[in-house]
């Protein structure tokens, strides 16, 4: 069995080799240590990978595989991920800084994703559509050919799997572009996909700068769909290129999600859930509950408990099982988060806790930032409107339900929402009025691959996950089968 190990080459058109781009150093953000050196892909590599992918997808050896045969390969990928779970989780922790408990869960979810799409593929049916004349009608999904999958640095193996598994299940080749800073686990995944028996040219992993390698993927004429997860500005730029090519695009973008605590909530549950929602993954989560709405009536009590909870969180390296809040994924990102908290101070924010780097000398080498809670800002402050993507939450008091809904929806984003209440009628009412693709009620940040995931407004277009994701990597073709023995009447 191949060990994924620490990759030093990239996977282009079925071969392991250095890319033709710039040297790339992968850094452990807990220590600043360089853990791998690779050479990034260049646009020439994208071209080679796209051509080889198109040929491999059209090759009868892959194209004519029956669904259950393709499913068997995907199941094997899931099994291999599980067999290498410890190694993959550690690799992702070392490259992203995330706590091991989280990366283990992400690896488990990636294995489950491959198995889920194997099962979905085996059970997908293509119905005959209702007959409306002397002909039978049916509509069949066909592979697109080559698809691009562009992922961010916060949860690489899980976001890779959510694109690669349904795209392969649908019969495509995939060009995977992981974030420049965190390509290692995506390269390790490619080793396992090949070991499982998937024809090697069907998955190229092309690390490198988004503006070079990602751009080349989006523009390549052989690429017929892109599934993108990342920031809203990048999504907008890719969307414009995709529109010019008439190419379908799924985009999962940023968020500034409201977490709402009502005064009848179980406050132990709500405090734990709000802390988890904003500070797990060191806040580097698209669905982070970064705007915390609390009724005026319980504001002081709730905020006191929240701040006490945030102060108790254990900040430390992801490799230490006791750590709850690891470093930010890169030093540059840590500095960006620090600058955004300084800007919040200039906007008039009260810093309730955190607001700086830890003074523990053990953490001095890493890209750490303390869990930070702010309040005292109006909803239209930039801090309340723009995504920080770090361990920073802003608490906002509200008067009544209408005031809450108006302010919670007053954002360009619409990704997620959390509601803490014992009143199920109110939960239903509020959940239906909030602009969000996902609403958690008395829980937060829980996921099922079987449940569709999408954003509203500037949080994205299209849907990932759910069994229908396979169909989103296909083109539809309708067939009419004439049943009459006689010629068509018009010409007779
Ligand atoms: P990003 O800068 O948009 O990058 C995402 C990916 O796109 C990276 O692989 C990046 O490459 C690439 N990229 C950048 N510019 C590109 C271009 N012009 N053409 C093609 N690809 C390009 O986002 P990020 O900072 O890595 O990730 C954080 C963002 O992702 C946050 O906004 C977060 O909310 C969002 N996110 C959303 C979801 C969701 O499901 N809604 C999930 C996770 C994260 P480089 O590595 O070179 O920049």
Short mmCIF file of C-alpha atoms and ligand atoms in Angstrom, two decimals:
data_model
loop_
_atom_site.label_atom_id
_atom_site.label_comp_id
_atom_site.label_asym_id
_atom_site.label_seq_id
_atom_site.Cartn_x
_atom_site.Cartn_y
_atom_site.Cartn_z
CA UNK A 1 0.00 0.00 0.00
CA UNK A 2 1.37 3.45 -0.94
CA UNK A 3 1.88 5.80 1.97
CA UNK A 4 0.73 9.31 1.07
CA UNK A 5 3.75 10.71 3.03
CA UNK A 6 4.76 14.36 2.69
CA UNK A 7 4.44 15.12 -1.01
CA UNK A 8 7.32 16.73 -2.90
CA UNK A 9 5.92 16.48 -6.44
CA UNK A 10 2.64 17.44 -8.04
CA UNK A 11 0.30 15.21 -10.03
CA UNK A 12 -0.11 16.35 -13.64
CA UNK A 13 -1.83 14.37 -16.39
CA UNK A 14 -1.28 11.06 -14.61
CA UNK A 15 2.39 11.59 -13.67
CA UNK A 16 4.15 12.67 -10.49
CA UNK A 17 6.72 15.34 -11.27
CA UNK A 18 7.75 18.88 -10.33
CA UNK A 19 5.50 21.58 -11.76
CA UNK A 20 6.76 24.13 -14.27
CA UNK A 21 5.89 27.04 -11.97
CA UNK A 22 7.65 28.70 -9.03
CA UNK A 23 9.13 26.95 -6.00
CA UNK A 24 6.59 26.73 -3.21
CA UNK A 25 7.36 26.30 0.49
CA UNK A 26 4.69 24.82 2.75
CA UNK A 27 4.95 26.16 6.28
CA UNK A 28 3.69 24.83 9.61
CA UNK A 29 1.91 27.88 11.08
CA UNK A 30 2.35 26.55 14.62
CA UNK A 31 6.14 26.84 14.38
CA UNK A 32 7.05 28.70 11.20
CA UNK A 33 8.99 25.58 10.07
CA UNK A 34 9.08 24.70 6.35
CA UNK A 35 7.57 21.21 6.13
CA UNK A 36 7.66 20.64 2.37
CA UNK A 37 9.07 22.17 -0.79
CA UNK A 38 7.37 21.62 -4.10
CA UNK A 39 7.39 23.34 -7.46
CA UNK A 40 4.00 24.81 -8.28
CA UNK A 41 2.09 24.23 -11.49
CA UNK A 42 2.19 26.71 -14.37
CA UNK A 43 -0.42 27.36 -17.09
CA UNK A 44 1.42 24.85 -19.35
CA UNK A 45 0.77 22.18 -16.71
CA UNK A 46 -2.91 23.14 -16.65
CA UNK A 47 -3.04 22.72 -20.42
CA UNK A 48 -1.34 19.31 -20.30
CA UNK A 49 -3.60 18.17 -17.46
CA UNK A 50 -6.76 19.37 -19.23
CA UNK A 51 -5.86 17.61 -22.51
CA UNK A 52 -4.90 14.37 -20.75
CA UNK A 53 -8.03 14.60 -18.58
CA UNK A 54 -10.27 15.05 -21.63
CA UNK A 55 -8.67 12.01 -23.31
CA UNK A 56 -8.96 9.89 -20.14
CA UNK A 57 -12.61 10.87 -19.63
CA UNK A 58 -13.41 9.92 -23.24
CA UNK A 59 -11.44 6.65 -23.10
CA UNK A 60 -13.84 3.67 -23.21
CA UNK A 61 -11.90 2.19 -20.25
CA UNK A 62 -13.50 4.92 -18.10
CA UNK A 63 -16.42 6.16 -20.19
CA UNK A 64 -17.99 2.71 -20.52
CA UNK A 65 -17.60 1.68 -16.89
CA UNK A 66 -21.00 0.88 -15.49
CA UNK A 67 -22.15 2.92 -12.48
CA UNK A 68 -21.58 0.05 -10.03
CA UNK A 69 -18.05 -0.42 -11.38
CA UNK A 70 -17.20 3.26 -10.99
CA UNK A 71 -18.82 3.18 -7.55
CA UNK A 72 -16.50 0.34 -6.53
CA UNK A 73 -13.48 2.57 -7.24
CA UNK A 74 -14.94 5.44 -5.21
CA UNK A 75 -15.64 3.12 -2.29
CA UNK A 76 -12.02 1.98 -2.43
CA UNK A 77 -10.87 5.63 -2.27
CA UNK A 78 -13.01 6.06 0.86
CA UNK A 79 -11.46 2.93 2.40
CA UNK A 80 -7.91 4.09 1.62
CA UNK A 81 -8.60 7.51 3.15
CA UNK A 82 -9.79 5.76 6.28
CA UNK A 83 -6.74 3.47 6.37
CA UNK A 84 -4.47 6.53 6.21
CA UNK A 85 -6.63 8.71 8.44
CA UNK A 86 -4.01 9.39 11.12
CA UNK A 87 -1.35 10.36 8.61
CA UNK A 88 -3.69 12.56 6.56
CA UNK A 89 -5.02 14.35 9.65
CA UNK A 90 -1.50 15.09 10.89
CA UNK A 91 -0.43 16.34 7.45
CA UNK A 92 -3.42 18.68 7.33
CA UNK A 93 -2.82 19.87 10.90
CA UNK A 94 0.81 20.61 10.10
CA UNK A 95 -0.07 22.49 6.91
CA UNK A 96 -3.11 24.43 8.17
CA UNK A 97 -2.60 24.65 11.95
CA UNK A 98 -6.02 23.12 12.67
CA UNK A 99 -6.49 21.07 15.83
CA UNK A 100 -6.02 17.32 15.29
CA UNK A 101 -9.53 16.55 16.52
CA UNK A 102 -10.87 18.75 13.72
CA UNK A 103 -8.61 17.40 10.98
CA UNK A 104 -9.46 13.82 12.03
CA UNK A 105 -13.13 14.70 11.63
CA UNK A 106 -12.45 16.27 8.22
CA UNK A 107 -10.57 13.18 7.04
CA UNK A 108 -13.44 10.99 8.27
CA UNK A 109 -15.86 13.19 6.41
CA UNK A 110 -13.78 12.91 3.20
CA UNK A 111 -13.87 9.09 3.43
CA UNK A 112 -17.63 9.23 4.01
CA UNK A 113 -18.06 11.58 1.04
CA UNK A 114 -16.43 9.12 -1.38
CA UNK A 115 -18.59 6.29 -0.03
CA UNK A 116 -21.74 8.41 -0.13
CA UNK A 117 -21.23 9.28 -3.81
CA UNK A 118 -20.44 5.64 -4.59
CA UNK A 119 -23.80 4.67 -3.07
CA UNK A 120 -25.62 7.57 -4.73
CA UNK A 121 -24.13 6.65 -8.11
CA UNK A 122 -25.25 3.02 -7.83
CA UNK A 123 -28.79 4.05 -6.98
CA UNK A 124 -29.31 7.00 -9.34
CA UNK A 125 -32.14 6.25 -11.76
CA UNK A 126 -32.93 7.84 -15.09
CA UNK A 127 -36.71 7.80 -15.50
CA UNK A 128 -38.66 7.58 -18.70
CA UNK A 129 -40.52 10.90 -18.88
CA UNK A 130 -44.33 10.72 -19.33
CA UNK A 131 -45.28 9.75 -22.85
CA UNK A 132 -47.11 12.47 -24.88
CA UNK A 133 -47.23 10.88 -28.31
CA UNK A 134 -46.19 7.82 -30.28
CA UNK A 135 -42.65 8.05 -28.93
CA UNK A 136 -40.86 7.23 -25.72
CA UNK A 137 -38.96 10.03 -24.03
CA UNK A 138 -36.08 9.91 -21.63
CA UNK A 139 -33.42 12.29 -20.47
CA UNK A 140 -29.95 11.06 -19.59
CA UNK A 141 -27.17 12.86 -17.73
CA UNK A 142 -23.77 12.73 -19.44
CA UNK A 143 -20.36 13.69 -18.11
CA UNK A 144 -19.17 17.21 -18.88
CA UNK A 145 -15.63 15.98 -19.64
CA UNK A 146 -13.15 18.05 -17.64
CA UNK A 147 -14.15 20.05 -14.59
CA UNK A 148 -12.15 22.44 -12.44
CA UNK A 149 -12.30 22.24 -8.63
CA UNK A 150 -10.79 25.24 -6.83
CA UNK A 151 -10.61 25.05 -3.02
CA UNK A 152 -9.51 27.31 -0.14
CA UNK A 153 -7.05 26.63 2.66
CA UNK A 154 -9.34 26.18 5.63
CA UNK A 155 -10.54 22.56 5.27
CA UNK A 156 -8.74 21.19 2.21
CA UNK A 157 -9.41 17.43 2.31
CA UNK A 158 -13.12 17.82 3.04
CA UNK A 159 -13.73 20.53 0.44
CA UNK A 160 -11.65 18.61 -2.12
CA UNK A 161 -13.66 15.43 -1.54
CA UNK A 162 -16.97 17.29 -1.87
CA UNK A 163 -16.02 18.25 -5.41
CA UNK A 164 -13.79 15.39 -6.60
CA UNK A 165 -16.09 12.52 -5.50
CA UNK A 166 -19.30 13.64 -7.28
CA UNK A 167 -17.35 14.86 -10.31
CA UNK A 168 -15.64 11.46 -10.74
CA UNK A 169 -18.90 9.68 -9.99
CA UNK A 170 -20.46 11.58 -12.88
CA UNK A 171 -17.68 10.32 -15.18
CA UNK A 172 -15.50 13.42 -15.45
CA UNK A 173 -11.81 14.21 -15.17
CA UNK A 174 -10.95 16.76 -12.47
CA UNK A 175 -8.33 19.50 -12.31
CA UNK A 176 -8.01 20.23 -8.57
CA UNK A 177 -6.42 23.55 -7.56
CA UNK A 178 -5.83 23.62 -3.80
CA UNK A 179 -4.91 26.87 -2.08
CA UNK A 180 -1.31 27.87 -2.67
CA UNK A 181 -0.49 27.72 1.06
CA UNK A 182 -2.05 24.31 1.81
CA UNK A 183 -1.64 21.84 -1.09
CA UNK A 184 -0.17 18.88 0.81
CA UNK A 185 -3.25 16.93 1.80
CA UNK A 186 -4.77 17.38 -1.70
CA UNK A 187 -1.63 15.85 -3.22
CA UNK A 188 -1.82 13.00 -0.69
CA UNK A 189 -5.44 12.45 -1.71
CA UNK A 190 -4.38 12.09 -5.37
CA UNK A 191 -2.03 9.23 -4.40
CA UNK A 192 -4.93 7.36 -2.83
CA UNK A 193 -7.30 8.03 -5.74
CA UNK A 194 -4.71 6.53 -8.11
CA UNK A 195 -3.99 3.62 -5.77
CA UNK A 196 -7.71 2.85 -5.69
CA UNK A 197 -7.56 2.20 -9.44
CA UNK A 198 -8.99 5.43 -10.86
CA UNK A 199 -7.15 6.10 -14.17
CA UNK A 200 -4.37 8.51 -13.12
CA UNK A 201 -5.01 11.25 -15.69
CA UNK A 202 -8.53 11.70 -14.30
CA UNK A 203 -7.27 13.67 -11.31
CA UNK A 204 -4.54 16.28 -11.66
CA UNK A 205 -3.64 18.30 -8.55
CA UNK A 206 -2.23 21.67 -9.57
CA UNK A 207 -1.00 23.79 -6.66
CA UNK A 208 0.03 27.36 -7.32
CA UNK A 209 -1.20 30.94 -7.25
CA UNK A 210 -4.90 31.34 -7.85
CA UNK A 211 -4.40 34.29 -10.17
CA UNK A 212 -2.14 32.13 -12.39
CA UNK A 213 -3.07 28.45 -12.05
CA UNK A 214 -6.71 28.91 -10.97
CA UNK A 215 -7.22 31.49 -13.70
CA UNK A 216 -5.73 29.13 -16.32
CA UNK A 217 -8.15 26.38 -15.24
CA UNK A 218 -11.19 28.66 -15.48
CA UNK A 219 -10.18 29.95 -18.92
CA UNK A 220 -9.12 26.61 -20.43
CA UNK A 221 -11.36 25.71 -23.38
CA UNK A 222 -11.55 22.03 -22.37
CA UNK A 223 -12.86 22.87 -18.89
CA UNK A 224 -16.67 22.71 -19.02
CA UNK A 225 -17.56 23.48 -15.41
CA UNK A 226 -15.89 24.95 -12.36
CA UNK A 227 -16.80 24.32 -8.77
CA UNK A 228 -15.24 27.03 -6.63
CA UNK A 229 -15.06 27.52 -2.89
CA UNK A 230 -13.42 30.68 -1.64
CA UNK A 231 -13.85 34.39 -1.14
CA UNK A 232 -16.68 36.45 -2.61
CA UNK A 233 -14.41 38.76 -4.64
CA UNK A 234 -12.62 35.81 -6.23
CA UNK A 235 -15.98 34.14 -6.90
CA UNK A 236 -17.21 37.28 -8.66
CA UNK A 237 -14.11 37.42 -10.91
CA UNK A 238 -14.42 33.72 -11.79
CA UNK A 239 -18.15 34.17 -12.40
CA UNK A 240 -17.47 36.80 -15.04
CA UNK A 241 -15.05 34.52 -16.88
CA UNK A 242 -17.44 31.59 -16.62
CA UNK A 243 -20.32 33.66 -17.99
CA UNK A 244 -18.23 34.68 -21.00
CA UNK A 245 -17.63 30.96 -21.75
CA UNK A 246 -21.29 30.01 -21.04
CA UNK A 247 -19.81 27.63 -18.47
CA UNK A 248 -21.75 26.52 -15.39
CA UNK A 249 -20.17 27.57 -12.11
CA UNK A 250 -20.94 26.49 -8.57
CA UNK A 251 -19.62 29.00 -6.07
CA UNK A 252 -19.53 28.59 -2.30
CA UNK A 253 -18.36 31.96 -0.99
CA UNK A 254 -17.96 34.02 2.14
CA UNK A 255 -20.28 34.70 5.06
CA UNK A 256 -20.98 36.89 8.06
CA UNK A 257 -23.46 34.60 9.70
CA UNK A 258 -25.82 35.66 12.51
CA UNK A 259 -26.09 33.51 15.61
CA UNK A 260 -29.23 34.47 17.51
CA UNK A 261 -29.73 33.75 21.20
CA UNK A 262 -33.31 34.26 22.43
CA UNK A 263 -34.05 34.91 26.09
CA UNK A 264 -35.75 31.51 26.56
CA UNK A 265 -32.70 29.59 25.29
CA UNK A 266 -30.91 26.98 27.36
CA UNK A 267 -28.03 29.30 28.18
CA UNK A 268 -25.47 26.52 28.84
CA UNK A 269 -26.20 25.14 25.38
CA UNK A 270 -26.22 28.58 23.80
CA UNK A 271 -22.89 29.69 25.33
CA UNK A 272 -21.18 26.44 24.27
CA UNK A 273 -22.75 26.58 20.80
CA UNK A 274 -21.90 30.23 20.16
CA UNK A 275 -18.29 29.69 21.26
CA UNK A 276 -17.99 26.65 19.01
CA UNK A 277 -19.64 28.50 16.13
CA UNK A 278 -17.19 31.37 16.14
CA UNK A 279 -13.94 30.00 17.61
CA UNK A 280 -13.62 26.43 16.33
CA UNK A 281 -11.24 26.25 13.34
CA UNK A 282 -9.81 29.46 14.84
CA UNK A 283 -12.75 31.22 13.20
CA UNK A 284 -11.48 30.29 9.71
CA UNK A 285 -14.75 28.92 8.60
CA UNK A 286 -17.13 30.27 5.98
CA UNK A 287 -20.05 29.47 8.28
CA UNK A 288 -18.50 30.98 11.42
CA UNK A 289 -21.24 32.56 13.54
CA UNK A 290 -19.45 35.89 13.62
CA UNK A 291 -22.40 38.20 14.43
CA UNK A 292 -23.89 37.23 17.78
CA UNK A 293 -27.35 38.73 18.36
CA UNK A 294 -28.51 38.81 22.00
CA UNK A 295 -31.78 40.34 23.36
CA UNK A 296 -31.32 43.53 25.38
CA UNK A 297 -33.05 41.85 28.35
CA UNK A 298 -30.33 39.20 28.87
CA UNK A 299 -27.46 41.02 27.18
CA UNK A 300 -25.29 41.71 30.25
CA UNK A 301 -25.70 38.21 31.74
CA UNK A 302 -25.15 36.39 28.47
CA UNK A 303 -22.15 38.45 27.40
CA UNK A 304 -20.49 37.92 30.77
CA UNK A 305 -20.83 34.15 30.38
CA UNK A 306 -19.67 34.25 26.77
CA UNK A 307 -16.57 36.27 27.59
CA UNK A 308 -15.72 33.95 30.49
CA UNK A 309 -16.04 30.97 28.13
CA UNK A 310 -13.86 32.60 25.45
CA UNK A 311 -11.16 33.36 28.03
CA UNK A 312 -11.12 29.69 29.09
CA UNK A 313 -10.47 28.37 25.56
CA UNK A 314 -7.08 26.68 25.28
CA UNK A 315 -4.94 28.25 22.55
CA UNK A 316 -2.08 26.06 21.32
CA UNK A 317 -0.65 23.93 18.53
CA UNK A 318 -3.11 21.75 16.67
CA UNK A 319 -0.91 18.72 17.38
CA UNK A 320 -1.59 19.05 21.14
CA UNK A 321 -4.84 17.18 21.88
CA UNK A 322 -5.64 19.76 24.59
CA UNK A 323 -5.68 22.70 22.12
CA UNK A 324 -9.06 24.11 21.14
CA UNK A 325 -7.88 27.14 19.17
CA UNK A 326 -4.86 26.55 16.90
CA UNK A 327 -2.82 29.13 15.01
CA UNK A 328 -4.20 30.93 11.97
CA UNK A 329 -3.29 29.13 8.74
CA UNK A 330 -0.59 31.60 7.71
CA UNK A 331 1.36 34.43 9.33
CA UNK A 332 0.08 36.83 6.68
CA UNK A 333 -3.50 35.93 7.58
CA UNK A 334 -2.82 36.37 11.32
CA UNK A 335 -1.48 39.86 10.60
CA UNK A 336 -4.57 40.63 8.51
CA UNK A 337 -6.88 39.56 11.37
CA UNK A 338 -4.88 41.71 13.82
CA UNK A 339 -5.22 44.70 11.48
CA UNK A 340 -8.99 44.18 11.22
CA UNK A 341 -9.31 44.18 15.03
CA UNK A 342 -7.29 47.43 15.12
CA UNK A 343 -9.71 48.85 12.58
CA UNK A 344 -12.63 47.75 14.79
CA UNK A 345 -11.06 49.71 17.66
CA UNK A 346 -10.89 52.76 15.38
CA UNK A 347 -14.58 52.24 14.58
CA UNK A 348 -15.29 52.45 18.32
CA UNK A 349 -15.51 48.78 19.32
CA UNK A 350 -15.14 47.66 22.94
CA UNK A 351 -12.75 44.73 23.09
CA UNK A 352 -14.45 42.39 25.57
CA UNK A 353 -11.67 39.78 25.46
CA UNK A 354 -8.65 38.90 23.30
CA UNK A 355 -7.71 41.56 20.80
CA UNK A 356 -4.06 40.57 20.48
CA UNK A 357 -1.53 37.78 20.17
CA UNK A 358 -1.03 35.51 23.20
CA UNK A 359 1.80 36.47 25.56
CA UNK A 360 2.67 32.80 26.25
CA UNK A 361 6.35 32.49 25.13
CA UNK A 362 5.62 28.88 24.01
CA UNK A 363 3.37 30.30 21.29
CA UNK A 364 5.67 33.08 20.13
CA UNK A 365 6.88 31.20 17.02
CA UNK A 366 3.37 30.50 15.73
CA UNK A 367 0.68 32.50 13.90
CA UNK A 368 -1.62 32.73 16.93
CA UNK A 369 -4.34 35.26 17.76
CA UNK A 370 -6.48 35.22 20.89
CA UNK A 371 -10.24 34.48 20.74
CA UNK A 372 -11.70 37.96 20.53
CA UNK A 373 -15.16 39.33 21.27
CA UNK A 374 -16.18 42.88 20.42
CA UNK A 375 -19.29 44.96 21.02
CA UNK A 376 -20.46 48.57 20.97
CA UNK A 377 -20.63 48.77 17.17
CA UNK A 378 -23.59 49.66 14.95
CA UNK A 379 -24.68 47.04 12.41
CA UNK A 380 -23.36 49.13 9.53
CA UNK A 381 -19.79 49.28 10.90
CA UNK A 382 -17.36 47.57 8.52
CA UNK A 383 -16.47 45.13 11.32
CA UNK A 384 -20.10 43.97 11.38
CA UNK A 385 -20.38 43.75 7.61
CA UNK A 386 -17.10 42.32 6.30
CA UNK A 387 -15.84 38.79 6.76
CA UNK A 388 -12.80 38.57 9.07
CA UNK A 389 -12.26 34.81 8.75
CA UNK A 390 -10.53 34.63 12.11
CA UNK A 391 -11.34 34.20 15.83
CA UNK A 392 -13.29 37.43 16.10
CA UNK A 393 -16.98 37.72 16.98
CA UNK A 394 -19.05 40.85 17.38
CA UNK A 395 -21.95 40.90 19.83
CA UNK A 396 -25.04 42.98 18.98
CA UNK A 397 -28.07 43.63 21.22
CA UNK A 398 -31.58 43.47 19.71
CA UNK A 399 -34.99 44.72 20.84
CA UNK A 400 -37.58 42.43 19.26
CA UNK A 401 -38.02 39.93 16.44
CA UNK A 402 -38.61 42.47 13.66
CA UNK A 403 -35.60 44.53 14.69
CA UNK A 404 -33.55 41.34 14.78
CA UNK A 405 -34.62 40.06 11.35
CA UNK A 406 -34.02 43.44 9.71
CA UNK A 407 -30.49 43.70 11.10
CA UNK A 408 -29.56 40.02 10.71
CA UNK A 409 -30.49 40.23 7.00
CA UNK A 410 -28.80 43.60 6.50
CA UNK A 411 -25.64 42.14 4.95
CA UNK A 412 -24.53 41.17 1.46
CA UNK A 413 -24.07 37.58 2.68
CA UNK A 414 -26.54 34.74 3.21
CA UNK A 415 -24.63 31.62 4.16
CA UNK A 416 -25.67 30.34 7.59
CA UNK A 417 -27.54 31.18 10.78
CA UNK A 418 -27.82 29.78 14.30
CA UNK A 419 -30.94 30.07 16.48
CA UNK A 420 -31.00 29.25 20.19
CA UNK A 421 -34.50 29.04 21.68
CA UNK A 422 -36.86 26.55 23.35
CA UNK A 423 -39.83 27.95 21.40
CA UNK A 424 -40.15 25.85 18.24
CA UNK A 425 -42.73 28.18 16.69
CA UNK A 426 -40.39 31.12 17.00
CA UNK A 427 -37.49 29.01 15.69
CA UNK A 428 -39.55 28.08 12.62
CA UNK A 429 -40.69 31.70 12.02
CA UNK A 430 -37.20 33.18 12.35
CA UNK A 431 -35.48 30.38 10.40
CA UNK A 432 -37.83 31.00 7.45
CA UNK A 433 -37.27 34.78 7.48
CA UNK A 434 -33.45 34.77 7.61
CA UNK A 435 -31.49 34.90 4.34
CA UNK A 436 -29.26 31.85 4.81
CA UNK A 437 -28.60 28.62 2.93
CA UNK A 438 -28.27 26.68 6.21
CA UNK A 439 -29.96 27.32 9.56
CA UNK A 440 -29.00 25.42 12.71
CA UNK A 441 -31.53 25.36 15.55
CA UNK A 442 -30.12 24.60 19.01
CA UNK A 443 -26.95 23.32 17.42
CA UNK A 444 -24.30 24.77 15.13
CA UNK A 445 -21.75 23.78 12.46
CA UNK A 446 -23.01 20.21 12.15
CA UNK A 447 -22.86 18.65 8.69
CA UNK A 448 -24.22 15.79 6.69
CA UNK A 449 -22.98 15.05 3.18
CA UNK A 450 -26.56 13.95 2.40
CA UNK A 451 -27.87 17.48 3.03
CA UNK A 452 -27.50 20.12 0.28
CA UNK A 453 -25.34 23.14 1.07
CA UNK A 454 -25.72 26.48 -0.70
CA UNK A 455 -25.42 30.18 -0.11
CA UNK A 456 -27.82 33.03 -0.77
CA UNK A 457 -26.90 36.52 -2.03
CA UNK A 458 -23.12 37.09 -2.16
CA UNK A 459 -22.48 33.78 -0.37
CA UNK A 460 -22.67 31.87 -3.61
CA UNK A 461 -24.63 30.39 -6.46
CA UNK A 462 -25.52 26.73 -6.80
CA UNK A 463 -25.46 23.82 -4.40
CA UNK A 464 -22.86 21.32 -3.19
CA UNK A 465 -23.45 18.05 -1.36
CA UNK A 466 -26.63 15.99 -1.33
CA UNK A 467 -27.12 13.04 -3.69
CA UNK A 468 -28.03 15.37 -6.59
CA UNK A 469 -24.50 16.80 -6.59
CA UNK A 470 -23.55 14.09 -9.10
CA UNK A 471 -26.07 15.52 -11.58
CA UNK A 472 -24.51 18.97 -11.17
CA UNK A 473 -21.39 17.58 -12.85
CA UNK A 474 -23.33 16.38 -15.88
CA UNK A 475 -24.93 17.70 -19.05
CA UNK A 476 -28.45 16.65 -19.84
CA UNK A 477 -29.39 14.89 -23.10
CA UNK A 478 -32.96 14.01 -24.05
CA UNK A 479 -33.79 11.11 -26.34
CA UNK A 480 -37.05 10.51 -28.25
CA UNK A 481 -37.71 6.96 -29.48
CA UNK A 482 -40.35 6.79 -32.24
CA UNK A 483 -42.81 3.91 -31.81
CA UNK A 484 -44.92 4.33 -34.98
CA UNK A 485 -44.42 1.94 -37.86
CA UNK A 486 -45.88 4.59 -40.27
CA UNK A 487 -43.87 7.60 -41.63
CA UNK A 488 -44.46 11.00 -39.96
CA UNK A 489 -47.76 12.30 -41.47
CA UNK A 490 -46.50 15.78 -42.53
CA UNK A 491 -44.44 14.60 -45.51
CA UNK A 492 -46.80 11.94 -46.74
P1 LIG B 1 -9.73 32.89 -2.03
O1 LIG B 1 -8.62 33.83 -1.92
O2 LIG B 1 -10.92 33.27 -2.81
O3 LIG B 1 -9.09 31.54 -2.60
C1 LIG B 1 -9.81 30.35 -2.81
C2 LIG B 1 -9.14 29.56 -3.90
O4 LIG B 1 -9.23 30.30 -5.13
C3 LIG B 1 -7.64 29.34 -3.67
O5 LIG B 1 -7.26 28.09 -4.20
C4 LIG B 1 -7.04 30.50 -4.45
O6 LIG B 1 -5.69 30.35 -4.79
C5 LIG B 1 -7.95 30.50 -5.67
N1 LIG B 1 -7.94 31.75 -6.44
C6 LIG B 1 -7.58 32.99 -6.02
N2 LIG B 1 -7.70 33.87 -7.04
C7 LIG B 1 -8.14 33.18 -8.12
C8 LIG B 1 -8.46 33.53 -9.46
N3 LIG B 1 -8.35 34.78 -9.90
N4 LIG B 1 -8.88 32.57 -10.30
C9 LIG B 1 -9.02 31.29 -9.86
N5 LIG B 1 -8.71 30.89 -8.60
C10 LIG B 1 -8.29 31.83 -7.74
O7 LIG B 1 -10.25 32.45 -0.61
P2 LIG B 1 -9.37 31.99 0.62
O8 LIG B 1 -8.81 33.20 1.27
O9 LIG B 1 -8.42 30.90 0.21
O10 LIG B 1 -10.47 31.29 1.53
C11 LIG B 1 -11.25 31.99 2.40
C12 LIG B 1 -12.59 32.33 1.79
O11 LIG B 1 -13.25 31.13 1.39
C13 LIG B 1 -13.50 32.98 2.79
O12 LIG B 1 -14.18 34.05 2.19
C14 LIG B 1 -14.47 31.87 3.15
O13 LIG B 1 -15.70 32.32 3.62
C15 LIG B 1 -14.58 31.15 1.86
N6 LIG B 1 -15.08 29.78 2.08
C16 LIG B 1 -16.36 29.50 1.70
C17 LIG B 1 -16.89 28.23 1.93
C18 LIG B 1 -18.30 27.91 1.54
O14 LIG B 1 -18.62 26.73 1.42
N7 LIG B 1 -19.17 28.89 1.33
C19 LIG B 1 -16.10 27.25 2.54
C20 LIG B 1 -14.81 27.57 2.92
C21 LIG B 1 -14.30 28.86 2.68
P3 LIG B 1 -4.53 30.98 -3.83
O15 LIG B 1 -4.30 29.96 -2.82
O16 LIG B 1 -3.37 31.25 -4.66
O17 LIG B 1 -5.08 32.25 -3.27
#
